[in-house]
Coordinates of C-alpha atoms and ligand atoms in Angstrom, one line a residue:
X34 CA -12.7 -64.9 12.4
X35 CA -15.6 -65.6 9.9
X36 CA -16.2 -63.7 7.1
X37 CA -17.8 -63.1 3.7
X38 CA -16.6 -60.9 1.3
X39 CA -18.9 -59.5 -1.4
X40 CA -21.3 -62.2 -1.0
X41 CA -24.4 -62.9 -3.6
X42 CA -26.7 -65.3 -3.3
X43 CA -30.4 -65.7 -5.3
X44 CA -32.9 -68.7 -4.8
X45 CA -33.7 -69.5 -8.6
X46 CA -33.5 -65.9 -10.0
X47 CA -34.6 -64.2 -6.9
X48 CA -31.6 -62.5 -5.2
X49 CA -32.1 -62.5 -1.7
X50 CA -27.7 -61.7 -0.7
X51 CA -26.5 -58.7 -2.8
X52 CA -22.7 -58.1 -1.7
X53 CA -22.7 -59.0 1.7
X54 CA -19.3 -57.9 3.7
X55 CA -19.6 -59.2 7.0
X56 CA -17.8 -60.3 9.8
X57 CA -17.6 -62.4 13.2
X58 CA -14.7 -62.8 15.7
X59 CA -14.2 -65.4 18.6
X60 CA -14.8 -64.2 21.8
X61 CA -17.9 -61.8 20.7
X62 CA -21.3 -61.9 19.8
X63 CA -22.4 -60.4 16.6
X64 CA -25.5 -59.6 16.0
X65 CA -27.3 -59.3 12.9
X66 CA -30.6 -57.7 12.5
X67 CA -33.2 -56.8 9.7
X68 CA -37.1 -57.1 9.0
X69 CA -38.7 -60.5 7.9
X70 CA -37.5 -61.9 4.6
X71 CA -34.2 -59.0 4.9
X72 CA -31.7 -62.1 4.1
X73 CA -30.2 -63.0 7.4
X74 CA -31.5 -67.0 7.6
X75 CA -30.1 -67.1 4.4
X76 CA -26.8 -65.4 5.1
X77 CA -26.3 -67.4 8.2
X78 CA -27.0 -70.7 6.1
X79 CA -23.4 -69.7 4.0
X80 CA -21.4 -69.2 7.2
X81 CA -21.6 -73.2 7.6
X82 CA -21.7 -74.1 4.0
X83 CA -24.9 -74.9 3.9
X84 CA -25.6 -72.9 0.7
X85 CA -23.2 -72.2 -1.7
X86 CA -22.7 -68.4 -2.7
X87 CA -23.5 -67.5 -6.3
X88 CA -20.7 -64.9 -6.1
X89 CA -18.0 -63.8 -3.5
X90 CA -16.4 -65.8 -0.6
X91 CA -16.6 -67.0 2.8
X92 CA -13.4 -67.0 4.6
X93 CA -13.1 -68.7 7.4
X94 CA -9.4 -67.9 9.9
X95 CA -8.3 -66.4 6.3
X96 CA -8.9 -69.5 4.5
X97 CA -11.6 -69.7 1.7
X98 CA -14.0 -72.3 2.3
X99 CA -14.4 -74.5 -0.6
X100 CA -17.2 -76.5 -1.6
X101 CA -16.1 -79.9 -1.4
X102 CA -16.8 -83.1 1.0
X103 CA -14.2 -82.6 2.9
X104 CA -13.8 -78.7 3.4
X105 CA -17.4 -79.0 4.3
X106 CA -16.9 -81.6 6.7
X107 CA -13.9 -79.4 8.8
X108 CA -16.1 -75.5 8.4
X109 CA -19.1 -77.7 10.1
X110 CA -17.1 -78.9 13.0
X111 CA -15.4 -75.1 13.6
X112 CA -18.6 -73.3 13.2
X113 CA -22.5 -75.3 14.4
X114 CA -25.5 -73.5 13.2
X115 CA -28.7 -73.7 15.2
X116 CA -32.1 -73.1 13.3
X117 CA -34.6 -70.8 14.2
X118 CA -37.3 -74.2 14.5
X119 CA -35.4 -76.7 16.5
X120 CA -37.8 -79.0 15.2
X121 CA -36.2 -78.4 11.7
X122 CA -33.4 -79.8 13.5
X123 CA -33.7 -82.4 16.2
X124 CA -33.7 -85.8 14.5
X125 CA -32.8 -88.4 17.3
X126 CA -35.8 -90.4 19.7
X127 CA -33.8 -89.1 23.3
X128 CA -32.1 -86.1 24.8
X129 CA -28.8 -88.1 24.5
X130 CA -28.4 -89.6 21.5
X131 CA -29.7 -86.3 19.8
X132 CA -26.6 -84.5 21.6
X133 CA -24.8 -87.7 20.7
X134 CA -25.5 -87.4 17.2
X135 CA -23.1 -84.7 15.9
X136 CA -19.9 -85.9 17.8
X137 CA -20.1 -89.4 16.9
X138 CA -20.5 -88.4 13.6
X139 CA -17.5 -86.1 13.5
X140 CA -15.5 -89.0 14.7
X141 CA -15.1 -86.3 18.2
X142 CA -15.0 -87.5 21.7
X143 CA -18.5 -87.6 23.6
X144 CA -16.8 -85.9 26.5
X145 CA -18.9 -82.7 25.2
X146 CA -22.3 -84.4 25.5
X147 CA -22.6 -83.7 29.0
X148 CA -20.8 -80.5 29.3
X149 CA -23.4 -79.2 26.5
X150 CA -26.1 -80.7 28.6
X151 CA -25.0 -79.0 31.5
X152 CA -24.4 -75.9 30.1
X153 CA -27.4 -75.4 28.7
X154 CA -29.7 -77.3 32.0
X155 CA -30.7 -80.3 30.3
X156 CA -28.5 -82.2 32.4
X157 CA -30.7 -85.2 34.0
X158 CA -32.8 -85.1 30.5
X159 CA -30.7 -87.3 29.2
X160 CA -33.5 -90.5 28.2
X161 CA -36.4 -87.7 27.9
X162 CA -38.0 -88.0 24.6
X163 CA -37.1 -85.2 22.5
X164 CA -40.5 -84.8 20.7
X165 CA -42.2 -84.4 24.5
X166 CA -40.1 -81.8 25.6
X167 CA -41.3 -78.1 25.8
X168 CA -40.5 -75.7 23.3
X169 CA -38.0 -73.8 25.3
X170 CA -36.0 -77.1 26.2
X171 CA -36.1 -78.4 22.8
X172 CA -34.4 -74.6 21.5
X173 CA -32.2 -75.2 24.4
X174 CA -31.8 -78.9 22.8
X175 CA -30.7 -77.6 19.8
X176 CA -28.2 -75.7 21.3
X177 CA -26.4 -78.3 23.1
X178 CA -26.2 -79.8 19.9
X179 CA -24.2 -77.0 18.6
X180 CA -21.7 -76.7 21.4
X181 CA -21.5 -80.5 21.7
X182 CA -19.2 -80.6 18.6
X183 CA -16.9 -78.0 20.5
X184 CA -16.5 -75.1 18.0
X185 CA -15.2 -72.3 17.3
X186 CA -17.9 -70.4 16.4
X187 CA -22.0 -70.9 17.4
X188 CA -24.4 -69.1 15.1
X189 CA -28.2 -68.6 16.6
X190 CA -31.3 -68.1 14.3
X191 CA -33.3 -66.1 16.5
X192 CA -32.6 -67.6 19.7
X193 CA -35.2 -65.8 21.9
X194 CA -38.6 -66.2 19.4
X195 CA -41.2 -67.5 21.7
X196 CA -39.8 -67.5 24.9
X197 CA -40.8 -66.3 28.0
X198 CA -38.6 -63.9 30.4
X199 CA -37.1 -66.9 32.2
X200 CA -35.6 -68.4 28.9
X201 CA -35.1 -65.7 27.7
X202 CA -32.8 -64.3 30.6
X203 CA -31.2 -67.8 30.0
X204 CA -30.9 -67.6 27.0
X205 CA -28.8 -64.1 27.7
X206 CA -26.4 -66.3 30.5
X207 CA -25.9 -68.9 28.0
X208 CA -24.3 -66.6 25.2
X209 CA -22.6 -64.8 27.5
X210 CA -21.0 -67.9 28.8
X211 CA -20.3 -69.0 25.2
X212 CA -18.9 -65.9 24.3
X213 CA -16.7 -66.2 27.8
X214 CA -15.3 -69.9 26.6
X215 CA -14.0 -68.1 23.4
X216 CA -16.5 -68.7 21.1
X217 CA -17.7 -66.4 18.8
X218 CA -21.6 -66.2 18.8
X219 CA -23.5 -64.6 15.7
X220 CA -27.0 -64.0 16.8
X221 CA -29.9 -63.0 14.3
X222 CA -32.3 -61.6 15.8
X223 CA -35.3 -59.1 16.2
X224 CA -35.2 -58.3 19.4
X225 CA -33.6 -55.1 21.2
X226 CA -33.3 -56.4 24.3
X227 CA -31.5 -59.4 23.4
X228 CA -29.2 -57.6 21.2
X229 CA -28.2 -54.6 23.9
X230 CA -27.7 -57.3 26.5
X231 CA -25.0 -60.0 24.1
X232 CA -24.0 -57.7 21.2
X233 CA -20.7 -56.6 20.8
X234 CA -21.1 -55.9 17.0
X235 CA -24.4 -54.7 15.1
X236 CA -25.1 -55.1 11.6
X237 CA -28.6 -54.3 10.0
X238 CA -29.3 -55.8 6.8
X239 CA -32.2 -54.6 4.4
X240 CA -33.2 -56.2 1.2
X241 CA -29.7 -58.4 1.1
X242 CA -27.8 -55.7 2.0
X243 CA -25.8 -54.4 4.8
X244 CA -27.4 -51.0 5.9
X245 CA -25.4 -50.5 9.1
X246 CA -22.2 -52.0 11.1
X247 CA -21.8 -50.5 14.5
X248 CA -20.7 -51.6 18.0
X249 CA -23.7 -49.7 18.8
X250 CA -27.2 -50.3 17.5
X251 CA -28.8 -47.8 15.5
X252 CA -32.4 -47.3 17.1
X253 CA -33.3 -44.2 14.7
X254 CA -32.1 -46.6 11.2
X255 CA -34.0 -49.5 13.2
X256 CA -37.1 -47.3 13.2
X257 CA -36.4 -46.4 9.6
X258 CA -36.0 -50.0 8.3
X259 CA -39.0 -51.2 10.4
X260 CA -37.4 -53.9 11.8
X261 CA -39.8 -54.2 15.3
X262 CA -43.0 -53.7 15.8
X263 CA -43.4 -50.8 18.4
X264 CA -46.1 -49.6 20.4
X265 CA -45.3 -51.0 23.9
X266 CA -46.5 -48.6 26.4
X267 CA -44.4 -47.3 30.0
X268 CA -46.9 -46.9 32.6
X269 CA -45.6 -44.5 35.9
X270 CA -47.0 -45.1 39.0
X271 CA -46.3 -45.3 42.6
X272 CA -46.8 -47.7 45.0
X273 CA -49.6 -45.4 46.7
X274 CA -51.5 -45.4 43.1
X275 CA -50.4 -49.2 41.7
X276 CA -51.2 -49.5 38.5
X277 CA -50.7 -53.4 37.5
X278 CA -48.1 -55.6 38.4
X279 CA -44.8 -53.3 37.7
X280 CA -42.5 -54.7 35.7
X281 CA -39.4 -52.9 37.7
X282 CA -39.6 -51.1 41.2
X283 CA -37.5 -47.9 40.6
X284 CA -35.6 -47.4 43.9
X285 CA -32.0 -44.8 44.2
X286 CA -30.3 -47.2 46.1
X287 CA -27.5 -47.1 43.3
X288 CA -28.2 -44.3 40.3
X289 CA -26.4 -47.4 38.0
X290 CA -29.2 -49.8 38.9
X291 CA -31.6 -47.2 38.6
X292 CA -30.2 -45.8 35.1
X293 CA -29.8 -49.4 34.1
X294 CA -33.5 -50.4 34.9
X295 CA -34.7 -47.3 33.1
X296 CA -32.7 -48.3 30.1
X297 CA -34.3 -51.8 30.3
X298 CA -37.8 -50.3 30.2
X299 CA -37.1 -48.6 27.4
X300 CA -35.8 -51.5 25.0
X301 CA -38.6 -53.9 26.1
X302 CA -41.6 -50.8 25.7
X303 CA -39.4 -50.4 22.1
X304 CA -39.8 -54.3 21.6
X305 CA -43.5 -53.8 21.8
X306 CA -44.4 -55.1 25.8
X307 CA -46.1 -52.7 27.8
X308 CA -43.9 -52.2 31.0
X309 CA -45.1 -50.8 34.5
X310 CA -42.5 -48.5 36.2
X311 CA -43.4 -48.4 39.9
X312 CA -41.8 -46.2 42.0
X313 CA -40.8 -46.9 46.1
X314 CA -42.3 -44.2 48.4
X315 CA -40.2 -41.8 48.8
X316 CA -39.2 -42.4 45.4
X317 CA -39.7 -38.6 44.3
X318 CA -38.3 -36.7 47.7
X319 CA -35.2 -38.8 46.7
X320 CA -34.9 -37.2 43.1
X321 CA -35.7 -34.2 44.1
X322 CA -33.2 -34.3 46.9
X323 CA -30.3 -35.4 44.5
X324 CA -31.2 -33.0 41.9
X325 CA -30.9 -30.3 44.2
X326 CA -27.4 -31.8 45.4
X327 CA -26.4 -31.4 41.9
X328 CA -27.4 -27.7 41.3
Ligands
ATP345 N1 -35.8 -71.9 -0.1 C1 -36.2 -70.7 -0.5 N2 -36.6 -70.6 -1.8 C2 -37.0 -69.4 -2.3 N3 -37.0 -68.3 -1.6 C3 -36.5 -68.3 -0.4 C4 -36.1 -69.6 0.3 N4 -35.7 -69.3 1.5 C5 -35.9 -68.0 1.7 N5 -36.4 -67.4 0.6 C6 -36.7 -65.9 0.4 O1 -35.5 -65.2 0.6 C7 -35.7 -64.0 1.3 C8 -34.8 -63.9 2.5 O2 -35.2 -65.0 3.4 P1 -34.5 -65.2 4.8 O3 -35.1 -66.4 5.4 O4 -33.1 -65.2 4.6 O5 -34.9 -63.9 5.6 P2 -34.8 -63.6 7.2 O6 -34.2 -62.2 7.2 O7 -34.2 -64.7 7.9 O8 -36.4 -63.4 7.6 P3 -37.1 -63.8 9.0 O9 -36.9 -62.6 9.9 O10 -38.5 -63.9 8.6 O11 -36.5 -65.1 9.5 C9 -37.2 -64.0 1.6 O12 -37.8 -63.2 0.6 C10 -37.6 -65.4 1.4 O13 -39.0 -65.5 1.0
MG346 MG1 -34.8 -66.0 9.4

């Protein structure tokens, strides 16, 4: 587990952490939301040592992490942090040696390199420049580069900005798979439709501190806080009076694929898209019918 216990933190004498209490377990993704400038780059930034709290503790497995060279050295290898820009972060010329990079560094095996490669399908990118790959293979880059270095935990700075559906929904596979290997993800994050589909764990965090812990998250709060932008429209239509592409086809097949397709049209209207819902033919006799058999 990965923790901090009453955490501060200010950048000269702004205060940006104000007693965070937060934590992360392997084998579960944790996801921390809040509205621009809330505090959670920042808090992530402690949970690999990168800044040093001006008050409180991070614990990590129960043992206080301490500030020097070497204490550093071990929390980095148990716990990789990827950045929100990869390009903040990618620093070697090819695909390789940027996975490469972290391992050899750590002294660890490069057994990983491919096995991050793979897992993330940038395998047979290896001699690919890194600066001429596409934004969504260099954020997948800079995840390999995490899980490379084999640890225990992998902490994702807004994984899904600026993709489209397809990486997103890979982006959803991969931290499931992480999650399925063991590793505790902590995801920060904007986006409802991310966090239902990984999130085990919610916290919201407003102005440094933490506003809500839940294993659900807290739409009304969300709305509160601010924290998305709304407006996304559902547009109902069938197929006899299409309106746009749809975005689902609502069919009765199964009620849970229905129910869960609904649910999905909600969280990505809530996130702001507009979403077409278009109904089969036959779509309506069908409700009608099964809400009869249910009187
Ligand atoms: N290096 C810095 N120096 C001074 N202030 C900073 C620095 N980094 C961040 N801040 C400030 O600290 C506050 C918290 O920033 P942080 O990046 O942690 O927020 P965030 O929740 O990650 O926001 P976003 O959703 O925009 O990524 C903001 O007001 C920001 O301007
Ligand atoms: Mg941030």
């Amino acid at each position: 587990m990965i923790e901090t216990n009453d955490l501060w933190f200010s950048y000269g004498d702004r205060e940006v952490l104000k007693g965070v209490n937060f934590k992360a377990k392997q084998s579960e993704v944790t996801v921390i939301m809040g509205r621009n400038g809330a505090g959670k780059t920042t808090l992530l930034l402690h949970l690999n040592g990168l800044l040093k709290p001006k008050k409180g503790e991070v614990r990590l497995n129960g043992t206080k992490v301490e500030y020097d060279k070497k204490s550093l050295f071990e929390l980095r290898k148990r716990v990789a942090l990827v950045f929100q820009n990869p390009d903040d972060q990618i620093i070697a010329p090819t695909v390789w040696e940027e996975v490469a990079f972290g391992p050899m560094n750590a002294g660890l095996s490069l057994e990983n390199v491919e096995k991050a490669l793979k897992l993330v399908g940038l395998e047979g990118y290896e001699d690919r420049l890194c600066g001429q790959l596409s934004g969504g293979e260099k954020k997948r880059l800079s995840i390999a580069d995490a899980i490379a270095m084999d640890p225990d935990f992998v902490i994702l700075d807004e994984p899904t900005a600026g993709l489209d559906q397809l990486g997103f929904d890979s982006t959803v596979e991969l931290i499931l798979r992480l999650k399925k290997l063991g590793k505790g993800v902590v995801v920060a994050t904007h986006d409802f439709e991310l966090a239902e589909r990984v999130g085990d764990s919610f916290y919201y965090i407003e102005a440094g501190k933490i506003v809500y812990e839940g294993n659900r998250p807290n739409y009304e709060l969300a709305k509160k806080l601010g924290i998305r932008s709304y407006g996304g429209k559902i547009i109902i239509s069938s197929n006899a009076e299409r309106s746009g592409e749809p975005t689902f086809r609502l069919n009765w097949n199964s009620r849970d694929e229905l129910a869960e397709k609904i649910l999905e049209a909600i969280l990505k209207a809530y996130n702001g898209k507009d979403v077409v819902l278009v109904f089969e033919d036959g779509f309506i006799e069908k409700v009608r019918r099964a809400l009869g058999e249910l009187k």
